[in-house]
Structure formats: C-alpha cells, structure tokens
Short mmCIF file of C-alpha atoms in Angstrom, two decimals:
data_model
loop_
_atom_site.label_atom_id
_atom_site.label_comp_id
_atom_site.label_asym_id
_atom_site.label_seq_id
_atom_site.Cartn_x
_atom_site.Cartn_y
_atom_site.Cartn_z
CA MET A 1060 -46.45 -8.25 -51.70
CA THR A 1061 -45.06 -9.84 -54.50
CA PRO A 1062 -41.27 -10.54 -54.58
CA GLN A 1063 -40.97 -8.10 -57.27
CA CYS A 1064 -42.19 -5.22 -55.27
CA PHE A 1065 -40.31 -6.26 -52.25
CA LEU A 1066 -37.13 -5.96 -53.99
CA LYS A 1067 -38.14 -2.50 -55.60
CA THR A 1068 -38.94 -1.19 -52.07
CA LEU A 1069 -35.83 -2.48 -50.60
CA LYS A 1070 -33.76 -0.76 -53.45
CA THR A 1071 -35.38 2.20 -52.81
CA ALA A 1072 -34.87 2.14 -49.05
CA LYS A 1073 -31.12 1.77 -49.57
CA GLN A 1074 -31.15 4.54 -52.36
CA THR A 1075 -32.62 6.78 -49.57
CA TYR A 1076 -29.92 5.95 -47.15
CA THR A 1077 -27.22 6.44 -49.26
CA PHE A 1078 -28.79 9.95 -50.40
CA LEU A 1079 -29.13 10.74 -46.87
CA ILE A 1080 -25.29 10.08 -46.16
CA TYR A 1081 -24.46 11.91 -49.24
CA LYS A 1082 -26.44 15.00 -48.36
CA LEU A 1083 -25.06 14.84 -44.86
CA LEU A 1084 -21.53 15.03 -46.37
CA LEU A 1085 -22.26 17.58 -49.00
CA ASN A 1086 -23.87 20.07 -46.61
CA SER A 1087 -22.03 19.49 -43.74
CA SER A 1088 -19.32 21.85 -42.26
CA SER A 1089 -17.84 19.52 -39.53
CA ILE A 1090 -17.93 16.04 -40.88
CA ASN A 1091 -17.06 14.71 -37.25
CA GLN A 1092 -19.91 16.03 -35.56
CA THR A 1093 -21.97 14.87 -38.44
CA LEU A 1094 -21.02 11.19 -38.40
CA ALA A 1095 -21.11 10.92 -34.73
CA SER A 1096 -24.72 11.89 -34.66
CA PRO A 1097 -27.46 9.01 -34.09
CA GLU A 1098 -29.29 10.28 -37.30
CA THR A 1099 -26.49 9.29 -39.59
CA PRO A 1100 -26.77 5.76 -40.96
CA LEU A 1101 -23.85 4.49 -40.88
CA SER A 1102 -24.83 1.00 -40.39
CA ASP A 1103 -25.84 1.16 -44.18
CA LEU A 1104 -22.61 2.20 -45.32
CA ASN A 1105 -20.69 -0.32 -47.26
CA LEU A 1106 -17.61 -0.72 -49.34
CA SER A 1107 -19.05 0.03 -52.65
CA THR A 1108 -20.90 3.03 -51.18
CA LEU A 1109 -17.90 4.38 -49.73
CA ARG A 1110 -15.89 4.28 -52.83
CA ARG A 1111 -18.73 5.89 -55.02
CA ILE A 1112 -18.72 8.92 -52.16
CA LEU A 1113 -14.79 9.26 -52.15
CA SER A 1114 -14.52 9.55 -56.09
CA ASP A 1115 -17.55 12.30 -56.24
CA PRO A 1116 -16.24 15.22 -57.03
CA ASP A 1117 -19.03 17.38 -55.55
CA ILE A 1118 -18.00 15.99 -52.50
CA LYS A 1119 -14.79 18.13 -51.36
CA SER A 1120 -11.78 16.18 -50.59
CA TRP A 1121 -11.03 17.00 -47.28
CA LYS A 1122 -14.49 15.75 -46.33
CA CYS A 1123 -13.77 12.21 -47.95
CA ILE A 1124 -10.45 12.16 -45.91
CA SER A 1125 -12.60 12.95 -42.78
CA LEU A 1126 -14.97 10.40 -43.52
CA PHE A 1127 -12.08 7.65 -44.46
CA ASN A 1128 -10.12 8.52 -41.27
CA PHE A 1129 -13.12 8.29 -39.17
CA ILE A 1130 -13.84 4.68 -40.47
CA LEU A 1131 -10.63 3.71 -39.84
CA GLU A 1132 -10.58 4.96 -36.24
CA ASN A 1133 -13.84 3.43 -35.48
CA PRO A 1134 -14.22 -0.03 -37.07
CA SER A 1135 -16.50 -1.36 -34.53
CA LEU A 1136 -19.32 0.97 -36.12
CA PHE A 1137 -18.94 -0.59 -39.78
CA SER A 1138 -19.05 -3.91 -41.23
CA PHE A 1139 -16.20 -3.64 -43.64
CA GLN A 1140 -12.81 -1.92 -43.43
CA PRO A 1141 -11.29 0.09 -46.64
CA ASP A 1142 -9.27 -2.07 -48.92
CA LEU A 1143 -5.88 -1.12 -50.54
CA ARG A 1144 -7.96 -0.04 -53.55
CA THR A 1145 -10.09 2.29 -51.70
CA HIS A 1146 -6.74 3.81 -50.34
CA LEU A 1147 -5.23 4.30 -53.40
CA SER A 1148 -8.48 5.74 -54.87
CA LEU A 1149 -8.71 8.40 -52.27
CA THR A 1150 -4.70 8.87 -52.72
CA PHE A 1151 -4.83 9.81 -56.31
CA ARG A 1152 -7.57 12.15 -56.10
CA VAL A 1153 -5.67 14.11 -53.31
CA LEU A 1154 -2.52 13.86 -55.21
CA SER A 1155 -4.39 15.07 -58.27
CA GLU A 1156 -5.08 18.28 -56.29
CA ARG A 1157 -1.30 18.44 -55.09
CA ARG A 1158 -2.06 17.97 -51.24
CA PHE A 1159 1.10 15.90 -50.67
CA SER A 1160 0.82 16.06 -46.89
CA TYR A 1161 -2.76 14.15 -46.99
CA ALA A 1162 -1.47 11.80 -49.63
CA LYS A 1163 1.50 10.57 -47.36
CA GLU A 1164 -0.97 10.23 -44.60
CA LEU A 1165 -3.24 8.01 -46.28
CA LEU A 1166 -0.46 5.75 -47.59
CA LYS A 1167 1.16 5.26 -44.23
CA PRO A 1168 -1.00 2.31 -43.24
CA VAL A 1169 -0.69 0.35 -46.42
CA ALA A 1170 3.12 0.94 -46.57
CA ILE A 1171 4.02 1.07 -42.95
CA ASP A 1172 1.22 -0.18 -40.45
CA ASP A 1173 2.28 -3.78 -39.08
CA ILE A 1174 -1.24 -4.82 -39.79
CA LEU A 1175 -2.61 -3.28 -42.97
CA ARG A 1176 0.80 -2.94 -44.73
CA TYR A 1177 1.11 -4.47 -48.30
CA PRO A 1178 4.17 -5.48 -50.14
CA PHE A 1179 5.22 -2.50 -52.54
CA ASN A 1180 4.86 -5.25 -55.52
CA VAL A 1181 1.16 -5.60 -54.48
CA ILE A 1182 0.67 -2.19 -54.26
CA VAL A 1183 2.04 -1.51 -57.70
CA SER A 1184 0.01 -4.30 -59.16
CA SER A 1185 -3.33 -2.37 -57.60
CA VAL A 1186 -2.20 0.79 -59.05
CA ILE A 1187 -1.54 -0.81 -62.47
CA ASP A 1188 -5.05 -2.25 -62.28
CA GLU A 1189 -6.73 1.03 -61.16
CA CYS A 1190 -5.11 3.92 -62.32
CA GLY A 1191 -6.68 5.86 -65.14
CA CYS A 1192 -4.70 9.23 -63.89
CA GLU A 1193 -2.30 11.16 -65.54
CA LYS A 1194 1.43 10.33 -65.86
CA LYS A 1195 2.42 13.47 -63.89
CA VAL A 1196 -0.10 12.10 -61.02
CA VAL A 1197 1.61 8.68 -61.24
CA GLY A 1198 4.81 10.31 -60.77
CA ARG A 1199 3.20 12.01 -57.65
CA PHE A 1200 2.18 8.86 -56.10
CA PHE A 1201 5.68 6.76 -56.43
CA ASN A 1202 7.65 10.09 -55.13
CA SER A 1203 5.06 9.90 -52.34
CA MET A 1204 5.86 6.49 -51.63
CA ILE A 1205 9.41 7.38 -51.49
CA MET A 1206 8.83 9.85 -48.73
CA VAL A 1207 6.65 7.88 -46.76
CA TYR A 1208 9.24 4.83 -46.77
CA SER A 1209 12.15 7.10 -45.96
CA ASP A 1210 10.54 9.22 -43.42
CA ASN A 1211 9.58 5.92 -41.42
CA GLY A 1212 13.09 4.20 -41.87
CA LYS A 1213 12.10 1.98 -44.61
CA PHE A 1214 15.04 2.56 -46.58
CA SER A 1215 15.39 -0.85 -48.70
CA GLU A 1216 11.93 -0.15 -49.83
CA VAL A 1217 13.27 3.24 -51.07
CA VAL A 1218 15.51 1.53 -53.24
CA GLU A 1219 12.78 -0.61 -54.61
CA VAL A 1220 10.41 2.27 -55.52
CA PHE A 1221 13.54 4.11 -56.96
CA GLU A 1222 14.38 1.07 -59.24
CA TYR A 1223 10.71 0.71 -60.23
CA MET A 1224 10.20 4.29 -61.25
CA LYS A 1225 13.52 4.38 -63.02
CA ASN A 1226 13.08 0.94 -65.14
CA ASN A 1227 9.37 1.93 -65.85
CA GLU A 1228 10.09 5.64 -66.78
CA VAL A 1229 8.00 7.28 -64.00
CA LYS A 1230 9.66 10.94 -63.41
CA ILE A 1231 11.67 10.70 -60.16
CA ASP A 1232 11.83 13.85 -58.28
CA GLU A 1233 15.25 15.33 -57.34
CA LYS A 1234 13.87 17.00 -54.20
CA THR A 1235 12.53 13.68 -53.19
CA CYS A 1236 15.88 12.09 -53.58
CA THR A 1237 17.58 15.09 -51.68
CA LEU A 1238 15.19 14.59 -48.71
CA HIS A 1239 15.78 10.84 -48.66
CA LEU A 1240 19.23 11.45 -48.67
CA LEU A 1241 19.00 14.02 -45.37
CA ASN A 1242 17.00 11.52 -43.87
CA LEU A 1243 19.87 8.69 -44.05
CA LYS A 1244 22.29 11.39 -42.62
CA ARG A 1245 19.78 12.28 -39.91
CA CYS A 1246 19.58 8.57 -39.12
CA ASP A 1247 23.55 8.36 -39.28
CA GLN A 1248 23.42 5.98 -42.32
CA MET A 1249 26.23 7.36 -43.96
CA GLU A 1250 27.06 4.09 -45.96
CA LEU A 1251 23.38 3.93 -47.11
CA ALA A 1252 23.53 7.35 -48.19
CA ARG A 1253 26.64 7.15 -50.04
CA ASP A 1254 25.07 4.04 -51.80
CA PHE A 1255 22.15 5.95 -52.83
CA PHE A 1256 23.67 8.61 -54.23
CA SER A 1257 25.74 6.59 -56.29
CA LEU A 1258 22.42 4.71 -57.53
CA MET A 1259 20.98 8.31 -58.58
CA VAL A 1260 24.32 8.92 -60.37
CA GLU A 1261 24.27 5.59 -62.27
CA SER A 1262 20.79 5.68 -63.05
CA GLY A 1263 21.45 7.95 -65.89
CA ILE A 1264 18.66 10.09 -64.92
CA ASP A 1265 18.75 13.92 -64.34
CA VAL A 1266 18.14 13.72 -60.41
CA VAL A 1267 21.66 15.09 -59.37
CA THR A 1268 21.50 18.71 -58.01
CA VAL A 1269 23.56 20.72 -55.97
CA TYR A 1270 21.66 20.11 -53.12
CA SER A 1271 21.73 16.27 -53.25
CA LEU A 1272 25.50 17.03 -54.01
CA THR A 1273 26.05 19.10 -50.87
CA VAL A 1274 24.21 16.38 -48.68
CA VAL A 1275 26.79 13.62 -49.58
CA VAL A 1276 29.54 15.93 -49.29
CA THR A 1277 28.63 16.52 -45.77
CA VAL A 1278 28.22 13.03 -45.20
CA LEU A 1279 31.66 11.98 -46.65
CA CYS A 1280 33.04 15.02 -44.38
CA CYS A 1281 31.40 13.72 -41.34
CA ASN A 1282 33.00 10.15 -41.84
CA GLY A 1283 36.35 12.18 -42.22
CA GLU A 1284 36.58 11.23 -45.93
CA ILE A 1285 37.64 15.08 -47.18
CA THR A 1286 39.83 14.04 -50.05
CA ARG A 1287 36.91 11.73 -51.62
CA ALA A 1288 34.24 14.71 -51.00
CA ARG A 1289 36.52 17.01 -52.79
CA GLU A 1290 37.13 14.39 -55.69
CA LEU A 1291 33.36 13.78 -55.82
CA VAL A 1292 32.97 17.46 -56.30
CA GLU A 1293 35.41 17.65 -59.12
CA GLU A 1294 33.77 14.54 -60.58
CA MET A 1295 30.06 15.79 -60.33
CA GLY A 1296 31.40 19.16 -62.22
CA LEU A 1297 32.99 17.50 -64.89
CA VAL A 1298 30.53 14.48 -65.52
CA LYS A 1299 27.32 15.87 -64.47
CA GLY A 1300 27.77 19.59 -64.88
CA VAL A 1301 26.70 19.82 -61.34
CA LYS A 1302 28.59 22.89 -59.87
CA ALA A 1303 28.95 22.94 -56.21
CA ASN A 1304 28.30 26.20 -54.33
CA ILE A 1305 29.51 27.86 -50.94
CA VAL A 1306 27.59 25.81 -49.01
CA THR A 1307 29.06 22.43 -50.33
CA PHE A 1308 32.48 24.05 -49.96
CA LYS A 1309 31.73 25.21 -46.58
CA SER A 1310 31.14 21.72 -45.33
CA MET A 1311 34.69 20.63 -46.57
CA ILE A 1312 36.28 23.70 -45.22
CA GLY A 1313 35.09 23.19 -41.96
CA CYS A 1314 36.01 19.62 -41.68
CA CYS A 1315 39.61 20.45 -42.74
CA VAL A 1316 39.73 23.26 -40.17
CA LYS A 1317 38.53 20.71 -37.37
CA ARG A 1318 40.92 18.17 -38.37
CA TRP A 1319 43.46 20.43 -38.89
CA ASP A 1320 44.32 19.19 -42.18
CA PHE A 1321 45.83 22.38 -43.91
CA GLU A 1322 46.98 20.44 -46.89
CA GLU A 1323 43.72 19.18 -47.75
CA LEU A 1324 42.38 22.67 -47.26
CA ASP A 1325 44.71 24.14 -49.41
CA LEU A 1326 43.37 21.97 -52.29
CA VAL A 1327 39.82 22.55 -51.53
CA LEU A 1328 40.29 26.75 -51.47
CA LYS A 1329 42.10 25.90 -54.95
CA LEU A 1330 39.01 23.91 -56.27
CA MET A 1331 36.74 26.84 -55.01
CA GLU A 1332 38.80 29.53 -56.90
CA LYS A 1333 38.79 27.33 -60.01
CA GLU A 1334 35.08 26.91 -59.70
CA SER A 1335 34.65 30.89 -58.94
CA VAL A 1336 33.28 30.25 -55.81
CA MET A 1337 33.82 33.00 -53.23
CA LEU A 1338 34.44 32.68 -49.64
CA ASP A 1339 31.44 34.39 -47.78
CA LEU A 1340 31.35 35.75 -44.19
CA ASP A 1341 30.84 32.40 -42.57
CA SER A 1342 33.70 30.71 -44.42
CA TYR A 1343 36.08 33.77 -43.30
CA LYS A 1344 34.75 32.80 -39.73
CA VAL A 1345 35.58 28.93 -39.83
CA LEU A 1346 38.79 29.70 -41.39
CA ILE A 1347 40.11 32.31 -38.70
CA ASP A 1348 38.98 30.26 -36.14
CA GLY A 1349 40.77 27.24 -37.15
CA PHE A 1350 43.84 29.16 -38.38
CA THR A 1351 44.25 30.89 -34.83
CA SER A 1352 43.42 27.32 -32.87
CA TYR A 1353 46.16 25.90 -34.67
CA GLY A 1354 48.94 28.69 -34.30
CA LYS A 1355 48.66 30.17 -38.02
CA VAL A 1356 47.80 33.49 -36.44
CA GLU A 1357 49.31 35.49 -39.53
CA GLU A 1358 47.13 33.32 -42.03
CA ALA A 1359 44.07 34.43 -39.55
CA GLU A 1360 45.22 38.11 -39.93
CA ARG A 1361 45.57 38.21 -43.41
CA LEU A 1362 42.00 36.99 -43.86
CA VAL A 1363 40.79 39.70 -41.57
CA LEU A 1364 42.34 42.32 -44.06
CA MET A 1365 40.91 40.24 -46.93
CA MET A 1366 37.20 40.84 -45.51
CA HIS A 1367 37.95 44.56 -44.73
CA ASP A 1368 38.97 44.83 -48.31
CA LYS A 1369 35.83 42.75 -49.45
CA LYS A 1370 33.82 45.31 -47.34
CA LEU A 1371 32.38 42.29 -45.08
CA ARG A 1372 31.77 42.97 -41.61
CA VAL A 1373 34.50 41.90 -39.39
CA GLU A 1374 33.17 41.49 -35.70
CA SER A 1375 35.33 42.19 -32.60
CA TYR A 1376 35.67 38.51 -31.57
CA LEU A 1377 37.66 37.62 -34.74
CA TYR A 1378 40.18 40.00 -33.93
CA ASN A 1379 40.11 38.81 -30.47
CA LEU A 1380 41.03 35.54 -31.83
CA ILE A 1381 43.80 36.87 -33.69
CA MET A 1382 45.31 38.91 -30.66
CA ASN A 1383 44.70 35.81 -27.97
CA GLY A 1384 46.89 33.62 -30.74
CA TYR A 1385 49.74 36.40 -30.77
CA SER A 1386 49.57 36.62 -26.99
CA ARG A 1387 50.11 32.87 -26.66
CA PHE A 1388 53.22 33.20 -28.54
CA GLY A 1389 54.03 36.26 -26.41
CA LEU A 1390 53.81 38.65 -29.19
CA VAL A 1391 52.44 41.36 -27.28
CA GLU A 1392 53.51 44.09 -29.37
CA LYS A 1393 51.37 42.47 -32.13
CA VAL A 1394 48.48 42.40 -29.74
CA ILE A 1395 48.67 46.12 -29.36
CA GLU A 1396 49.15 46.76 -32.66
CA LEU A 1397 45.71 44.93 -33.61
CA TYR A 1398 44.11 46.68 -31.11
CA SER A 1399 45.13 49.74 -32.73
CA GLU A 1400 43.93 48.55 -35.86
CA MET A 1401 40.30 47.56 -34.69
CA SER A 1402 39.88 51.44 -33.72
CA SER A 1403 41.15 52.91 -36.92
CA ARG A 1404 38.80 50.43 -38.85
CA GLY A 1405 35.76 51.17 -36.78
CA VAL A 1406 35.60 47.81 -35.02
CA THR A 1407 34.54 48.39 -31.46
CA PRO A 1408 36.19 46.53 -28.57
CA ASN A 1409 34.29 44.43 -26.26
CA LYS A 1410 35.26 43.23 -22.69
CA ASP A 1411 36.98 40.30 -24.36
CA THR A 1412 39.17 42.38 -26.35
CA TYR A 1413 40.18 44.29 -23.19
CA TRP A 1414 40.90 40.94 -21.13
CA VAL A 1415 43.22 39.51 -24.22
CA LEU A 1416 44.98 42.70 -23.89
CA MET A 1417 45.42 42.72 -20.39
CA ASN A 1418 46.23 38.99 -19.99
CA GLY A 1419 48.76 39.66 -22.64
CA LEU A 1420 50.61 42.57 -20.83
CA CYS A 1421 50.45 40.83 -17.64
CA LYS A 1422 52.39 37.43 -19.22
CA ALA A 1423 54.91 40.05 -21.01
CA GLY A 1424 55.32 41.88 -17.38
CA LYS A 1425 53.91 45.00 -18.47
CA VAL A 1426 51.49 45.34 -15.69
CA CYS A 1427 51.32 49.35 -15.80
CA GLU A 1428 50.02 49.15 -19.42
CA ALA A 1429 47.51 46.14 -18.21
CA MET A 1430 46.28 48.51 -15.64
CA SER A 1431 45.84 51.48 -17.79
CA PHE A 1432 43.15 49.08 -19.96
CA LEU A 1433 41.42 48.43 -16.73
CA ASN A 1434 40.71 52.10 -16.39
CA GLU A 1435 39.52 51.86 -19.95
CA LEU A 1436 37.11 49.20 -19.20
CA ARG A 1437 35.68 51.39 -16.60
CA VAL A 1438 35.36 54.39 -18.78
CA ASN A 1439 33.39 52.11 -21.47
CA GLU A 1440 31.47 50.91 -18.76
CA PHE A 1441 32.13 47.16 -18.90
CA GLU A 1442 31.81 44.81 -16.49
CA ILE A 1443 35.21 43.62 -14.64
CA ASP A 1444 34.92 40.11 -13.64
CA GLU A 1445 36.64 38.11 -10.91
CA GLU A 1446 39.00 36.48 -13.21
CA MET A 1447 40.28 39.92 -14.32
CA TYR A 1448 40.77 41.06 -10.90
CA SER A 1449 42.48 38.02 -9.62
CA THR A 1450 44.87 38.05 -12.65
CA LEU A 1451 45.73 41.70 -12.01
CA SER A 1452 46.21 41.30 -8.42
CA GLU A 1453 48.58 38.63 -8.94
CA GLU A 1454 50.30 40.10 -11.50
CA CYS A 1455 50.76 43.20 -9.69
CA TYR A 1456 52.18 41.24 -6.81
CA ARG A 1457 54.38 39.26 -8.76
CA VAL A 1458 56.36 42.68 -10.21
CA GLY A 1459 56.78 44.03 -6.68
CA MET A 1460 53.79 46.53 -7.11
CA ILE A 1461 52.25 45.92 -3.68
CA ASP A 1462 50.08 48.96 -3.25
CA LYS A 1463 48.43 48.32 -6.67
CA SER A 1464 48.04 44.69 -5.82
CA LEU A 1465 46.03 45.79 -2.68
CA GLU A 1466 43.99 48.69 -4.58
CA VAL A 1467 42.77 45.75 -6.91
CA VAL A 1468 41.93 43.67 -4.28
CA ALA A 1469 40.03 46.24 -2.23
CA GLU A 1470 38.06 47.29 -5.64
CA MET A 1471 37.45 43.36 -6.00
CA ILE A 1472 35.98 43.26 -2.37
CA ARG A 1473 33.80 46.39 -2.97
CA ASP A 1474 32.37 44.85 -6.10
CA GLY A 1475 31.41 41.73 -4.09
CA PHE A 1476 33.98 39.26 -4.97
CA ILE A 1477 35.99 37.42 -2.65
CA PRO A 1478 39.79 37.53 -3.25
CA GLY A 1479 41.77 34.26 -3.43
CA ALA A 1480 43.06 33.08 -0.01
CA THR A 1481 46.93 32.88 -1.86
CA ILE A 1482 46.97 36.15 -2.99
CA CYS A 1483 45.60 37.77 0.32
CA GLU A 1484 47.87 35.47 2.24
CA ARG A 1485 50.89 36.83 0.18
CA LEU A 1486 50.06 40.45 0.22
CA ALA A 1487 49.75 40.08 4.23
CA ASP A 1488 53.06 38.60 4.62
CA SER A 1489 54.45 41.75 2.60
CA LEU A 1490 52.45 44.19 4.80
CA PHE A 1491 53.43 42.62 7.84
CA GLU A 1492 56.89 42.93 7.26
CA VAL A 1493 56.30 46.50 6.62
CA ASN A 1494 53.95 46.87 9.59
CA ARG A 1495 50.87 47.87 7.48
CA LYS A 1496 47.72 47.50 9.23
CA GLU A 1497 46.02 46.44 5.95
CA ALA A 1498 47.64 43.13 6.86
CA GLN A 1499 45.23 42.35 9.49
CA MET A 1500 42.43 42.65 7.11
CA LEU A 1501 43.61 40.67 4.47
CA ILE A 1502 44.42 37.57 7.05
CA THR A 1503 40.83 38.16 8.48
CA ILE A 1504 39.63 37.69 4.86
CA VAL A 1505 41.63 34.47 4.54
CA VAL A 1506 40.44 32.89 7.79
CA LYS A 1507 36.57 33.66 6.48
CA CYS A 1508 37.48 31.59 3.56
CA GLY A 1509 38.23 28.82 5.82
CA ILE A 1510 41.85 28.96 5.48
CA LYS A 1511 44.64 29.04 8.42
CA PRO A 1512 47.36 30.98 6.90
CA LYS A 1513 51.10 30.75 8.13
CA SER A 1514 50.98 34.60 8.80
CA CYS A 1515 48.52 33.63 11.65
CA SER A 1516 51.26 31.81 13.64
CA GLN A 1517 54.20 33.74 12.27
CA TYR A 1518 52.83 36.99 13.67
CA GLY A 1519 51.12 35.67 16.92
CA LEU A 1520 47.57 35.63 15.78
CA LYS A 1521 44.95 33.13 16.50
#
C-alpha cells in the first residue's frame, strides 16, 4: 500500500470513529449509559473533536454538558483534559440559551478549583481571544463570574470583576449586585458589604436599587449604625432617586425598638411619613412589642387604635402585651377596660388574656374577680395550667380566703397537678388550727413530695 493510500485509509477511519461518537450523542437519550458502553470509541476522542461536538447546534446542550462532565469525572479514560478555551466555549453556549445554573457549574472549576483554577486576567484574555458572542451574552458571562466568586467566598475577585465590567462598559446586573450583598451579609462581612455598596454608588452605573439599599440598611442596623442607615436612605432618595420601601424601614424600626432608641425611632417614623411609606401589619406588631417592653404602654395602646382605624387585623396577643404592661404598673382598671374593648371590637381573648387578667387582679388584691375569670376560662374550655392554679391558691390564702384556696388546690389535684409544698403546708397549718380534717390530707401530699413540714412535729404527726 502506498503512503498516500495509507494516509487516506487512516483519515477515513478517524472520520468513522468521530461520526460514530457524533451519532451516538445525537440519538442517545441517556448520555452516561452511552458513554459507559464498551461500544463507544472514547479512546479516539480528542480535544479538537470535543470542541467540534460541543459547538455543534445539532447536539442538545444538555448532552454536551453531560459529555463534558463525564470527561472531567473520568480523566483516566481520556488522553486529554478540557482546557480553559473549551470551558469557556461551552459556557457561552449555555449562556446564549439562558441556562445560568449550568453556566455557573461550568465556571466553577476554572474560577474556584484549587488545581484547575485560572486567574481572572487569564480568563478575560481567553474571552477576548475566543469570544464572538453578542454583547448581552458577554454581560451574562461576567455577571455569572461575579456570582461564582461570591457564592464561594472569593470576595476580592468579585470587586475585580466589577471593576473590569465598569471600565469596559459591560452591563452589570443589579440583581447580581444585590445577591452578592446578601452573600456578604450571610458571611457576616459587614464592612465588605458597606464597601461594595459604596463602590456601586460611586461607579456611576445604574445598579443601586431599593433591594440593594435594603440589604445595606439591614447590615448597618445589625452593626447598630441606625443613624447611618437612616442618613443613607435619605441620601439615596435625594442623589439616586432610590426610594426606600416598607421592608427597608422595617429593618430600622426593628433595630430602634430592640435597642430602645426611641429618639432615633421618631426620626425614622418622620422620614417614613415624608416618603409616604405606610406602616404595615408587621411594623405595628414590632412597635407595640417594643413600646410595651420598655413601658410605653399608652403609645402601644394608641397604635392598636390606629390599627383598628385602618382595618388591620388586631390579634389577641397584641392586647395581651398592653394589658400585661398596665398590669406591671398596677393599673388593673386599665387591664379590665382593655379586656372589655377587646370584646366590643370582636377580638377573641385567648388563654394568655385570661392569665394576664387573673394575675393582674390577684396582684391588686382583687382575688374574687380573678376567680370569676377562672370560671370563664372553664366555660370557654381553655386548659388551666399549673401556674394559674398555684397563683390563685396562693393569692386566695394571702387574702384569708382559706376555703377558696383549698378549693383551688383540690381542683388542681383532680387535674393531675401536684400543689406546691409551701401552700399545702400553710393551708394545713390554718386548717389544723380550726381542727379541719382536710389538714391531714394536705400534710400527706407534702410528705409525698419529700418535704417534712413543721406541722408534723407541731401536731404530733410522724
């Protein structure tokens, strides 16, 4: 055979193998099974052939990705490994189809992997050399690079990509910037988040939105920089025309309330009014909780009335917070007044409502009224817990209502609770004094609790 014939035969053989791989990929529904088959001529696949396959529009992109991943996962089966150019070629293909999650997975090895990773400037050079894509696809590529770096904690590289995009007029997606800020917040990189937002603002590019503003405001609030957060909201409204929304303001409200910084809270609420942002249901709840915990109970009550006026749903626990606040100050009349208002406004009291009422009345020495609410609890089929029973029995004893205290203890036992040794001993002492037989029963309970009361020796019991 002449050398020319030999070369022609060899060329034909290679074309046959290449065509066979092409045909298998084209017709297969399961790429991994196809590639694992002994009939697949993998040894004849080379880098040049791979590039042609990956760029072939007749082969679905998902099949190309499966082939590509198979090669990466089985390096021993091949005499080559995909290079940077091959990675980028397939990445641009899937980005042109808006398959962003695939693109990010393809970029991870060349951007993050300890062995395969390339510096960003090398990746940029390859993009410039190889890219014949539309401008919007190039934008998608660099935005994907930002997310790959950000998702994997390569925050300095994010800034490098951002600067490159800004300097070369590549469109930066505002959503990409917001997601990066969220990653920084999740990683507790508060300073980096502030710095990156400043970079966004100073870039002169229209990438600052209410979403990115809200993230940075939250970051500042987490650091206790409430005043800076409020000033930033004002600045962005004036300079960038970016108006804060209720979510932005809720971060500041929550921070002010937690820190009991009511002076700053007033300024935040005034800014809300100026920006025509209305309080929502959650904001009212946070404010009421904050006011009552600090002791600004009247302010909290005023907010509940505003909620009713605005037809917002007022839950019973909000009334409970205010009633408990008044109870702490001994203003039991206000507690009763609010309970009546609840009923008139159609807000159904819950078990905690009754507990606040009964506890407040007991502290004020109005034990009879507290006992009447115990009966109301039963009527409404609420479960009476051990703490309620203990409080009522002790308060009844304190005001000299021995029989009522004994009645509560008996009911407590019927419901499966063990009364406190102290109240049992006190009741026993009182009952022994008047020679009541219930005294023996109470002493027995105390002894079963492992406590030897003074009544035992005092009255000759062992």
